[in-house]
Coordinates of C-alpha atoms in Angstrom, one line a residue:
M1 CA -0.3 0.1 -0.1
P2 CA 1.4 3.2 -0.9
L3 CA 2.3 5.9 1.8
V4 CA -1.1 8.4 1.1
E5 CA -2.5 5.2 1.7
H6 CA -1.0 5.0 4.7
L7 CA -1.5 8.3 5.6
R8 CA -5.6 8.4 4.4
E9 CA -6.0 5.4 6.5
L10 CA -4.0 7.1 9.9
R11 CA -6.5 9.8 9.8
N12 CA -10.0 7.7 8.7
R13 CA -9.1 5.3 12.2
L14 CA -7.7 8.8 13.5
A15 CA -11.5 10.4 12.7
K16 CA -13.2 7.4 14.0
S17 CA -11.9 7.4 17.5
V18 CA -12.5 11.3 18.4
A19 CA -15.9 11.3 17.2
V20 CA -16.6 8.0 20.1
I21 CA -14.4 10.1 22.7
I22 CA -16.2 12.8 21.5
V23 CA -19.5 10.9 21.8
V24 CA -18.8 9.3 25.1
M25 CA -17.6 12.7 26.8
I26 CA -20.8 14.2 26.2
T27 CA -22.6 11.5 27.1
A28 CA -20.4 11.4 30.5
A29 CA -21.3 15.4 30.9
F30 CA -24.9 14.7 31.8
Y31 CA -24.1 12.2 35.0
S32 CA -20.8 14.5 36.4
E33 CA -21.6 15.1 39.6
Q34 CA -22.8 10.3 39.5
L35 CA -18.6 9.9 38.8
M36 CA -18.0 13.3 40.6
Q37 CA -19.2 11.3 43.9
F38 CA -18.0 7.9 43.3
L39 CA -15.3 9.8 43.1
A40 CA -14.2 11.6 46.0
E41 CA -16.4 8.2 47.7
P42 CA -13.1 6.9 49.4
V43 CA -13.4 10.0 51.9
P44 CA -15.6 10.4 54.8
K45 CA -17.9 13.8 54.4
C46 CA -18.4 15.5 57.3
E47 CA -22.0 17.0 57.5
D48 CA -20.9 20.3 58.8
L49 CA -18.2 22.3 59.9
A50 CA -18.7 22.0 63.3
N51 CA -18.4 18.2 63.3
S52 CA -15.1 18.4 60.9
D53 CA -12.7 19.2 64.1
G54 CA -9.6 17.3 63.9
G55 CA -9.1 14.7 60.9
N56 CA -12.0 12.2 61.8
C57 CA -13.5 13.7 58.2
A58 CA -13.8 16.3 55.7
I59 CA -15.7 19.2 53.6
V60 CA -15.2 18.5 49.7
S61 CA -15.2 22.0 48.1
F62 CA -15.1 24.0 45.2
N63 CA -12.3 26.5 46.1
T64 CA -12.3 28.8 42.5
L65 CA -15.4 29.4 40.4
T66 CA -13.8 27.6 37.8
S67 CA -13.6 24.7 39.3
P68 CA -17.0 23.5 39.3
F69 CA -16.4 23.3 35.3
T70 CA -12.9 22.5 34.9
T71 CA -13.3 19.4 36.9
T72 CA -16.7 18.2 34.8
I73 CA -14.0 18.9 32.0
K74 CA -11.8 16.5 33.2
V75 CA -14.3 13.6 35.0
S76 CA -16.0 13.9 31.0
L77 CA -12.6 13.0 29.3
M78 CA -11.4 10.4 31.3
A79 CA -15.5 9.1 31.8
G80 CA -14.5 9.4 28.0
L81 CA -11.3 7.9 27.1
V82 CA -12.3 4.4 29.5
V83 CA -15.4 3.7 27.6
S84 CA -14.6 4.5 25.0
S85 CA -11.4 2.4 25.2
P86 CA -12.1 -0.3 23.8
V87 CA -13.4 1.4 20.4
W88 CA -10.1 3.9 19.4
L89 CA -7.8 0.4 20.8
Y90 CA -9.5 -1.4 18.9
Q91 CA -9.3 1.0 15.5
L92 CA -5.3 1.3 16.6
W93 CA -5.1 -2.9 15.8
A94 CA -6.9 -2.5 13.3
F95 CA -4.2 -0.4 11.2
V96 CA -1.0 -2.0 12.7
A97 CA -2.7 -5.4 12.6
P98 CA -2.2 -5.8 8.4
G99 CA 1.6 -5.4 9.0
L100 CA 2.4 -8.1 11.8
H101 CA 3.1 -11.9 10.9
K102 CA 1.4 -14.9 12.3
Q103 CA 3.6 -15.2 15.4
E104 CA 3.3 -11.5 16.4
K105 CA -0.6 -10.5 16.5
K106 CA -0.8 -14.5 18.3
Y107 CA 0.9 -12.8 20.9
T108 CA -0.5 -9.5 21.0
Y109 CA -4.1 -11.0 21.5
F110 CA -1.8 -13.3 24.1
F111 CA -0.3 -10.0 25.7
V112 CA -3.8 -7.6 25.3
S113 CA -6.6 -10.7 27.1
V114 CA -3.6 -10.3 29.8
A115 CA -3.4 -7.3 30.3
V116 CA -6.7 -6.1 30.6
P117 CA -7.8 -8.4 33.4
L118 CA -4.1 -6.8 35.0
F119 CA -5.1 -3.3 34.6
A120 CA -8.1 -3.9 36.1
G121 CA -7.4 -5.6 39.2
G122 CA -4.5 -3.3 40.0
A123 CA -8.1 -0.3 39.2
Y124 CA -9.6 -2.1 41.8
L125 CA -7.9 -3.0 44.2
A126 CA -6.7 0.5 44.8
Y127 CA -10.7 1.5 44.9
V128 CA -10.8 -0.9 47.9
I129 CA -7.9 0.6 49.6
L130 CA -8.6 4.4 49.3
P131 CA -10.5 4.9 52.1
I132 CA -7.6 3.6 54.3
S133 CA -5.7 5.6 53.0
V134 CA -7.4 8.5 53.5
K135 CA -8.4 7.9 56.7
V136 CA -5.2 6.8 57.7
L137 CA -3.9 10.9 55.8
L138 CA -6.8 12.8 57.6
S139 CA -5.6 10.6 61.3
L140 CA -2.7 13.1 61.5
T141 CA -4.8 16.3 61.2
P142 CA -4.6 17.4 64.3
G143 CA -7.6 19.4 66.6
G144 CA -8.3 22.3 66.7
S145 CA -8.0 22.2 62.5
A146 CA -10.5 20.9 60.4
N147 CA -10.0 19.3 56.5
I148 CA -11.6 20.9 53.8
L149 CA -10.3 19.3 50.5
S150 CA -10.4 21.0 46.5
L151 CA -12.1 17.9 44.7
D152 CA -9.9 18.4 42.3
E153 CA -7.4 17.6 44.4
V154 CA -8.7 14.3 45.6
L155 CA -10.3 13.3 41.9
D156 CA -6.4 13.6 41.2
F157 CA -5.4 11.8 43.8
T158 CA -7.7 9.2 43.1
I159 CA -7.2 8.9 39.9
R160 CA -3.6 9.0 40.5
M161 CA -3.5 5.6 42.2
V162 CA -5.5 4.1 40.7
L163 CA -3.0 4.7 37.8
I164 CA 0.0 3.9 39.6
F165 CA -1.8 0.1 40.9
G166 CA -3.0 -0.4 37.8
L167 CA 0.6 0.0 36.1
A168 CA 2.5 -1.6 38.9
F169 CA 0.5 -4.8 37.8
E170 CA 2.1 -4.4 34.2
L171 CA 5.0 -5.2 35.4
P172 CA 5.5 -9.7 35.5
L173 CA 3.2 -9.1 31.4
L174 CA 6.5 -6.6 31.1
L175 CA 8.7 -9.8 32.0
I176 CA 6.7 -12.2 29.8
M177 CA 7.5 -10.5 27.2
L178 CA 10.8 -10.7 27.9
N179 CA 11.0 -14.2 28.2
M180 CA 8.8 -14.6 24.8
G181 CA 11.6 -13.2 22.8
G182 CA 14.6 -14.8 24.5
I183 CA 15.7 -12.0 25.8
V184 CA 15.9 -13.1 29.5
S185 CA 15.8 -16.7 31.1
G186 CA 13.6 -17.9 33.6
R187 CA 16.7 -19.2 35.7
R188 CA 17.7 -15.5 35.2
M189 CA 14.2 -14.3 37.4
I190 CA 15.4 -16.5 40.0
G191 CA 18.2 -15.1 40.5
W192 CA 16.4 -12.0 41.0
W193 CA 14.3 -12.8 43.2
R194 CA 15.0 -10.8 46.2
G195 CA 16.7 -7.9 44.6
V196 CA 13.0 -8.0 43.1
V197 CA 10.9 -8.3 46.3
M198 CA 12.8 -5.9 48.2
G199 CA 13.3 -3.7 45.2
V200 CA 9.3 -3.9 45.1
F201 CA 8.5 -3.2 48.9
V202 CA 10.7 0.2 48.4
F203 CA 7.8 0.9 45.0
G204 CA 5.2 0.3 47.2
A205 CA 6.7 2.5 50.1
V206 CA 6.9 5.4 48.2
A207 CA 4.1 5.1 45.0
T208 CA 1.6 4.7 48.2
P209 CA 1.1 8.8 49.7
T210 CA -0.2 6.7 53.9
T211 CA 2.9 5.9 55.7
D212 CA 1.3 2.2 57.3
P213 CA 2.3 -0.1 55.7
V214 CA -0.9 -1.4 54.5
G215 CA -0.7 0.3 51.3
M216 CA 2.7 -0.7 50.9
I217 CA 1.5 -4.3 51.3
A218 CA -1.8 -4.0 49.4
L219 CA 0.4 -2.3 46.7
S220 CA 4.0 -4.8 47.3
G221 CA 1.8 -8.2 47.6
P222 CA -0.1 -9.4 45.4
I223 CA 3.6 -8.1 42.8
I224 CA 5.4 -10.1 44.3
L225 CA 3.1 -12.5 43.8
L226 CA 2.1 -12.0 40.4
Y227 CA 6.4 -12.1 39.4
F228 CA 6.9 -15.5 40.9
A229 CA 3.9 -16.5 38.6
A230 CA 5.8 -15.2 35.7
V231 CA 8.7 -17.5 36.8
A232 CA 7.0 -19.6 36.5
F233 CA 5.6 -19.2 32.7
S234 CA 8.6 -18.5 32.5
L235 CA 10.4 -21.9 33.3
V236 CA 8.0 -23.5 31.5
N237 CA 8.0 -21.9 28.4
D238 CA 12.2 -21.6 28.7
K239 CA 11.7 -25.8 28.7
R240 CA 9.0 -25.4 25.6
R241 CA 11.3 -23.8 23.8
A242 CA 14.2 -26.4 24.6
R243 CA 12.3 -29.4 23.3
K244 CA 11.6 -27.7 20.2
E245 CA 14.4 -27.0 19.1
S246 CA 15.6 -30.2 20.1
A247 CA 13.2 -31.3 17.5
G248 CA 14.7 -29.4 14.8
L249 CA 16.7 -26.1 14.2
A250 CA 15.7 -22.7 15.0
D251 CA 14.6 -19.7 13.8
D252 CA 18.0 -18.3 14.1
E253 CA 20.2 -21.5 13.3
A254 CA 21.7 -21.9 9.9
S255 CA 21.5 -25.3 8.5
E256 CA 24.7 -27.4 7.8
L257 CA 26.2 -27.7 4.3
D258 CA 26.9 -30.7 3.1
L259 CA 30.4 -29.7 1.3
T260 CA 31.4 -33.9 0.2
T261 CA 32.9 -34.0 -3.5
E262 CA 31.4 -35.6 -6.8
A263 CA 33.3 -37.5 -9.2
V264 CA 32.4 -35.4 -12.4
D265 CA 31.7 -37.1 -16.0
P266 CA 34.6 -36.9 -19.0
V267 CA 34.5 -33.2 -21.2
E268 CA 32.4 -34.6 -24.4
P269 CA 34.0 -33.4 -27.3
V270 CA 32.0 -30.6 -29.0
A271 CA 33.0 -30.4 -33.2
A272 CA 33.3 -27.3 -34.7
V273 CA 31.3 -27.0 -38.1
P274 CA 33.5 -26.5 -40.7
E275 CA 31.7 -23.1 -43.0
Q276 CA 32.6 -21.4 -39.3
V277 CA 36.1 -23.0 -38.4
T278 CA 38.8 -19.9 -39.1
R279 CA 42.4 -20.5 -38.5
G280 CA 41.4 -22.8 -35.8
R281 CA 38.6 -20.5 -33.9
V282 CA 35.4 -20.8 -34.6
N283 CA 33.8 -17.7 -34.6
G284 CA 36.6 -16.2 -33.1
Y285 CA 36.7 -17.9 -30.0
D286 CA 38.0 -21.6 -29.0
D287 CA 34.4 -23.5 -28.5
V288 CA 31.4 -23.0 -30.2
T289 CA 29.1 -20.9 -27.6

């Protein structure tokens, strides 16, 4: 396909994706209030200022005149991207798939089918532990002070936690991709387990904003379990690859050449045509060609 056709196809698929995102975004704007309440649900809310003393609860508010508008746009855009993700992901896949080989398509189906549940599981876990994290942070408020939180900051905190947990759950899948590509073996992953466990706990302590170990363990524990699951998968895959290579040639292995010599039949003499013979040559050459 010419380059112009590729660019035209890319333009059409981008236009379809953007159109669907805008439609879903406009629809979500009518339900923005419900979406805001859902995302701000982990915050224990005070009924009035009289009950907001200390760190038991907080008052969620808009701090600027334009905050209701900008927050509505932000929530609607996020809902548009998430809800319409099957459409624009399909458009992206339909643009890339014709250039992939059959084996590459099979791997892509596998990674997509695993990546989506992993990200959803991490996002759900983040939403589950968010009330605990919020309560721990609010408990640090001294007596005589009230917590008045901006709804925009609460939404940013919730979205950040969901993204961190969701992307962290994709790390074991990255190891599987490296193993299936022949870059990292399962045996080498086993040798990394001490450093990986330490690094995951450090990452969990830094990524979660709470000072208690609940958030760190909630994030680090599942990632470590997924890491060892990736190691087990890589070991099985290495054995499968070894059996396949022992039965035949590997993809990057050259076949052996047969260099044995064989006897050649003697050359038969070629009779020259009399009228073409001139001074012992045929048409100026030593033989007939």
